[in-house]
Amino acid sequence: MKVLGIIPARGGSKGIPGKNIRLVDGVPLISYTIKAALESELLTDFLVASDDDKILEVAETYKSNCYKRQEMNAQDASPIESVIVEVLEHLKKDYDLIILLQVTAPIRTGEDIDEVIKMFKEDSNLKNVISVIQLNDIHPARMYNVDDDSNMKPLNAEDERTQRQKLDPVFLRNGCIYAVTVEAFMQHNSVMLNDKKAYIMPYAKWLNIDEERDVILAEYMIKQWKLGKLD
């Protein structure tokens, strides 16, 4: 099985300027994702795809292959699928599987990547796998829509008063790994198909960096992760 890892890292982040190369525990954020890709034993190839020369320079420093993607595919509203198509057209190689690794979800390992790839090796009918974490008290039964007059409408009225321990488990995409066969991707132009399976990761390792508050959390969490204290 030929597997391509893609690390998308555009330069125009507005929430956290320079987010992809922001230092977290002393090293650029993107380096954690590159390290995981390098640790993987089952990725055939991987690269960082960015429109930003500085990001590409940093990525090369950390031993990643790089591709400078087109500006039209590096806008706020640019779908990730367009980036994948551009990369595939650029490489002109035949791959069986695409692994998308987002820089903003840095707590993953090469072993996580390989475990996802093994799911496809063991099931020839599998088309799509997405990494998730199980939520506990953060649950639809605890969530509401609130109107302009502050009136609350529960998303799950039936379980609004149910004890947490009795609620059916729910899962959240954690952003670490999206895997889709090339055949299915080309057919549906999506990294999220209707028919997909979950790769469940530990809740304790859930970290997604989208705003400044997340960077503050990341500094502590990554230190603890390196010490083996997030298992």
GROMACS .gro file of C-alpha atoms in nm:
model
  231
    1MET     CA    1   0.000   0.000   0.000
    2LYS     CA    2   0.144   0.336  -0.107
    3VAL     CA    3   0.054   0.606   0.145
    4LEU     CA    4   0.099   0.981   0.108
    5GLY     CA    5   0.104   1.205   0.413
    6ILE     CA    6   0.009   1.569   0.359
    7ILE     CA    7   0.074   1.839   0.618
    8PRO     CA    8  -0.120   2.152   0.511
    9ALA     CA    9   0.023   2.472   0.658
   10ARG     CA   10  -0.088   2.797   0.499
   11GLY     CA   11   0.067   3.122   0.607
   12GLY     CA   12  -0.233   3.349   0.645
   13SER     CA   13  -0.362   3.260   0.992
   14LYS     CA   14  -0.565   3.549   1.137
   15GLY     CA   15  -0.655   3.401   1.477
   16ILE     CA   16  -0.289   3.342   1.566
   17PRO     CA   17  -0.051   3.518   1.326
   18GLY     CA   18   0.234   3.287   1.230
   19LYS     CA   19   0.056   3.000   1.405
   20ASN     CA   20   0.218   2.711   1.217
   21ILE     CA   21   0.570   2.813   1.316
   22ARG     CA   22   0.484   2.964   1.655
   23LEU     CA   23   0.723   2.832   1.920
   24VAL     CA   24   0.559   2.584   2.157
   25ASP     CA   25   0.786   2.450   2.429
   26GLY     CA   26   1.081   2.594   2.240
   27VAL     CA   27   1.020   2.454   1.890
   28PRO     CA   28   0.793   2.549   1.597
   29LEU     CA   29   0.443   2.405   1.619
   30ILE     CA   30   0.479   2.240   1.278
   31SER     CA   31   0.779   2.039   1.398
   32TYR     CA   32   0.557   1.813   1.612
   33THR     CA   33   0.358   1.698   1.311
   34ILE     CA   34   0.671   1.653   1.100
   35LYS     CA   35   0.826   1.446   1.380
   36ALA     CA   36   0.521   1.216   1.390
   37ALA     CA   37   0.537   1.170   1.012
   38LEU     CA   38   0.908   1.087   1.032
   39GLU     CA   39   0.838   0.834   1.307
   40SER     CA   40   0.580   0.653   1.093
   41GLU     CA   41   0.700   0.326   0.943
   42LEU     CA   42   0.411   0.294   0.697
   43LEU     CA   43   0.399   0.633   0.524
   44THR     CA   44   0.551   0.600   0.178
   45ASP     CA   45   0.604   0.974   0.138
   46PHE     CA   46   0.501   1.290   0.316
   47LEU     CA   47   0.534   1.662   0.258
   48VAL     CA   48   0.441   2.001   0.393
   49ALA     CA   49   0.222   2.200   0.153
   50SER     CA   50   0.235   2.574   0.217
   51ASP     CA   51   0.212   2.905   0.036
   52ASP     CA   52   0.451   3.065   0.286
   53ASP     CA   53   0.828   3.064   0.225
   54LYS     CA   54   0.911   3.095   0.594
   55ILE     CA   55   0.698   2.792   0.684
   56LEU     CA   56   0.861   2.591   0.405
   57GLU     CA   57   1.205   2.697   0.525
   58VAL     CA   58   1.127   2.583   0.880
   59ALA     CA   59   0.977   2.255   0.752
   60GLU     CA   60   1.293   2.180   0.552
   61THR     CA   61   1.499   2.243   0.865
   62TYR     CA   62   1.305   1.963   1.032
   63LYS     CA   63   1.372   1.722   0.742
   64SER     CA   64   1.038   1.747   0.565
   65ASN     CA   65   0.982   1.742   0.191
   66CYS     CA   66   0.799   2.057   0.086
   67TYR     CA   67   0.570   2.188  -0.184
   68LYS     CA   68   0.477   2.552  -0.239
   69ARG     CA   69   0.107   2.547  -0.308
   70GLN     CA   70  -0.081   2.796  -0.522
   71GLU     CA   71  -0.205   3.115  -0.361
   72MET     CA   72  -0.561   3.046  -0.476
   73ASN     CA   73  -0.559   2.732  -0.258
   74ALA     CA   74  -0.426   2.915   0.049
   75GLN     CA   75  -0.716   3.149   0.128
   76ASP     CA   76  -0.937   3.148   0.439
   77ALA     CA   77  -1.216   2.978   0.247
   78SER     CA   78  -0.997   2.740   0.044
   79PRO     CA   79  -1.115   2.380   0.092
   80ILE     CA   80  -0.849   2.131   0.194
   81GLU     CA   81  -0.963   1.905  -0.090
   82SER     CA   82  -0.827   2.155  -0.344
   83VAL     CA   83  -0.488   2.138  -0.177
   84ILE     CA   84  -0.488   1.758  -0.193
   85VAL     CA   85  -0.576   1.760  -0.563
   86GLU     CA   86  -0.300   2.013  -0.630
   87VAL     CA   87  -0.043   1.802  -0.444
   88LEU     CA   88  -0.145   1.481  -0.623
   89GLU     CA   89  -0.121   1.653  -0.960
   90HIS     CA   90   0.220   1.793  -0.869
   91LEU     CA   91   0.366   1.460  -0.753
   92LYS     CA   92   0.235   1.261  -1.049
   93LYS     CA   93   0.265   0.936  -0.850
   94ASP     CA   94   0.014   0.663  -0.779
   95TYR     CA   95  -0.092   0.637  -0.415
   96ASP     CA   96  -0.352   0.416  -0.251
   97LEU     CA   97  -0.413   0.620   0.062
   98ILE     CA   98  -0.396   0.983   0.174
   99ILE     CA   99  -0.320   1.073   0.536
  100LEU     CA  100  -0.397   1.436   0.624
  101LEU     CA  101  -0.209   1.566   0.929
  102GLN     CA  102  -0.315   1.904   1.064
  103VAL     CA  103  -0.046   2.114   1.232
  104THR     CA  104  -0.297   2.252   1.483
  105ALA     CA  105  -0.347   1.907   1.643
  106PRO     CA  106   0.014   1.833   1.743
  107ILE     CA  107  -0.026   1.557   2.003
  108ARG     CA  108   0.001   1.244   1.792
  109THR     CA  109   0.278   0.995   1.717
  110GLY     CA  110   0.406   0.794   1.425
  111GLU     CA  111   0.245   0.494   1.593
  112ASP     CA  112  -0.096   0.666   1.573
  113ILE     CA  113  -0.044   0.721   1.200
  114ASP     CA  114   0.060   0.360   1.149
  115GLU     CA  115  -0.235   0.224   1.347
  116VAL     CA  116  -0.471   0.410   1.112
  117ILE     CA  117  -0.290   0.276   0.806
  118LYS     CA  118  -0.316  -0.077   0.950
  119MET     CA  119  -0.693  -0.038   0.966
  120PHE     CA  120  -0.695  -0.010   0.586
  121LYS     CA  121  -0.453  -0.298   0.545
  122GLU     CA  122  -0.683  -0.519   0.753
  123ASP     CA  123  -1.007  -0.414   0.580
  124SER     CA  124  -0.997  -0.388   0.202
  125ASN     CA  125  -1.346  -0.233   0.201
  126LEU     CA  126  -1.251   0.055   0.429
  127LYS     CA  127  -1.253   0.397   0.260
  128ASN     CA  128  -1.226   0.657   0.536
  129VAL     CA  129  -1.093   0.684   0.892
  130ILE     CA  130  -1.102   0.993   1.115
  131SER     CA  131  -0.938   1.029   1.456
  132VAL     CA  132  -1.170   1.116   1.744
  133ILE     CA  133  -1.178   1.145   2.123
  134GLN     CA  134  -1.462   1.040   2.352
  135LEU     CA  135  -1.630   1.328   2.529
  136ASN     CA  136  -1.757   1.300   2.884
  137ASP     CA  137  -1.932   1.598   3.042
  138ILE     CA  138  -1.891   1.794   2.718
  139HIS     CA  139  -2.198   1.631   2.567
  140PRO     CA  140  -2.498   1.733   2.351
  141ALA     CA  141  -2.714   1.670   2.658
  142ARG     CA  142  -2.536   1.966   2.822
  143MET     CA  143  -2.564   2.198   2.521
  144TYR     CA  144  -2.819   2.460   2.421
  145ASN     CA  145  -2.923   2.702   2.153
  146VAL     CA  146  -2.976   3.047   2.303
  147ASP     CA  147  -3.197   3.302   2.127
  148ASP     CA  148  -3.174   3.682   2.129
  149ASP     CA  149  -3.380   3.695   2.450
  150SER     CA  150  -3.144   3.449   2.626
  151ASN     CA  151  -3.400   3.167   2.616
  152MET     CA  152  -3.232   2.827   2.624
  153LYS     CA  153  -3.336   2.537   2.401
  154PRO     CA  154  -3.158   2.204   2.470
  155LEU     CA  155  -2.998   2.022   2.181
  156ASN     CA  156  -3.091   1.695   2.347
  157ALA     CA  157  -3.399   1.757   2.561
  158GLU     CA  158  -3.450   1.388   2.634
  159ASP     CA  159  -3.118   1.357   2.819
  160GLU     CA  160  -3.092   1.710   2.958
  161ARG     CA  161  -3.127   1.584   3.318
  162THR     CA  162  -2.957   1.246   3.272
  163GLN     CA  163  -2.652   1.178   3.487
  164ARG     CA  164  -2.324   1.189   3.298
  165GLN     CA  165  -2.246   0.826   3.377
  166LYS     CA  166  -2.572   0.715   3.211
  167LEU     CA  167  -2.531   0.909   2.887
  168ASP     CA  168  -2.446   0.726   2.565
  169PRO     CA  169  -2.087   0.809   2.465
  170VAL     CA  170  -2.031   1.068   2.195
  171PHE     CA  171  -1.712   1.137   2.001
  172LEU     CA  172  -1.551   1.449   1.861
  173ARG     CA  173  -1.312   1.483   1.567
  174ASN     CA  174  -0.982   1.588   1.724
  175GLY     CA  175  -0.811   1.701   1.403
  176CYS     CA  176  -0.509   1.469   1.433
  177ILE     CA  177  -0.565   1.229   1.142
  178TYR     CA  178  -0.792   1.216   0.837
  179ALA     CA  179  -0.735   0.914   0.615
  180VAL     CA  180  -0.910   0.841   0.287
  181THR     CA  181  -0.834   0.612  -0.004
  182VAL     CA  182  -0.731   0.793  -0.320
  183GLU     CA  183  -1.006   0.615  -0.511
  184ALA     CA  184  -1.277   0.735  -0.272
  185PHE     CA  185  -1.129   1.084  -0.254
  186MET     CA  186  -1.129   1.123  -0.630
  187GLN     CA  187  -1.486   0.994  -0.646
  188HIS     CA  188  -1.632   1.213  -0.370
  189ASN     CA  189  -1.380   1.501  -0.350
  190SER     CA  190  -1.387   1.487   0.029
  191VAL     CA  191  -1.176   1.369   0.321
  192MET     CA  192  -1.497   1.296   0.515
  193LEU     CA  193  -1.724   1.038   0.359
  194ASN     CA  194  -2.065   0.927   0.481
  195ASP     CA  195  -1.925   0.579   0.543
  196LYS     CA  196  -1.627   0.606   0.778
  197LYS     CA  197  -1.469   0.454   1.086
  198ALA     CA  198  -1.318   0.609   1.397
  199TYR     CA  199  -0.966   0.586   1.530
  200ILE     CA  200  -1.018   0.661   1.898
  201MET     CA  201  -0.742   0.855   2.073
  202PRO     CA  202  -0.710   0.936   2.446
  203TYR     CA  203  -0.914   1.229   2.573
  204ALA     CA  204  -0.616   1.339   2.783
  205LYS     CA  205  -0.420   1.413   2.464
  206TRP     CA  206  -0.688   1.631   2.306
  207LEU     CA  207  -0.532   1.958   2.192
  208ASN     CA  208  -0.641   2.174   1.901
  209ILE     CA  209  -0.478   2.513   1.856
  210ASP     CA  210  -0.707   2.775   1.702
  211GLU     CA  211  -0.675   3.077   1.929
  212GLU     CA  212  -0.428   3.236   2.170
  213ARG     CA  213  -0.581   3.060   2.470
  214ASP     CA  214  -0.498   2.726   2.306
  215VAL     CA  215  -0.131   2.823   2.275
  216ILE     CA  216  -0.116   2.882   2.650
  217LEU     CA  217  -0.269   2.538   2.711
  218ALA     CA  218  -0.036   2.383   2.455
  219GLU     CA  219   0.276   2.500   2.639
  220TYR     CA  220   0.176   2.302   2.947
  221MET     CA  221   0.018   2.002   2.775
  222ILE     CA  222   0.310   1.936   2.543
  223LYS     CA  223   0.554   1.950   2.833
  224GLN     CA  224   0.344   1.689   3.013
  225TRP     CA  225   0.312   1.479   2.697
  226LYS     CA  226   0.690   1.471   2.656
  227LEU     CA  227   0.713   1.348   3.016
  228GLY     CA  228   0.464   1.069   2.941
  229LYS     CA  229   0.198   1.212   3.173
  230LEU     CA  230  -0.097   1.235   2.930
  231ASP     CA  231  -0.171   0.865   2.894
   0.00000   0.00000   0.00000
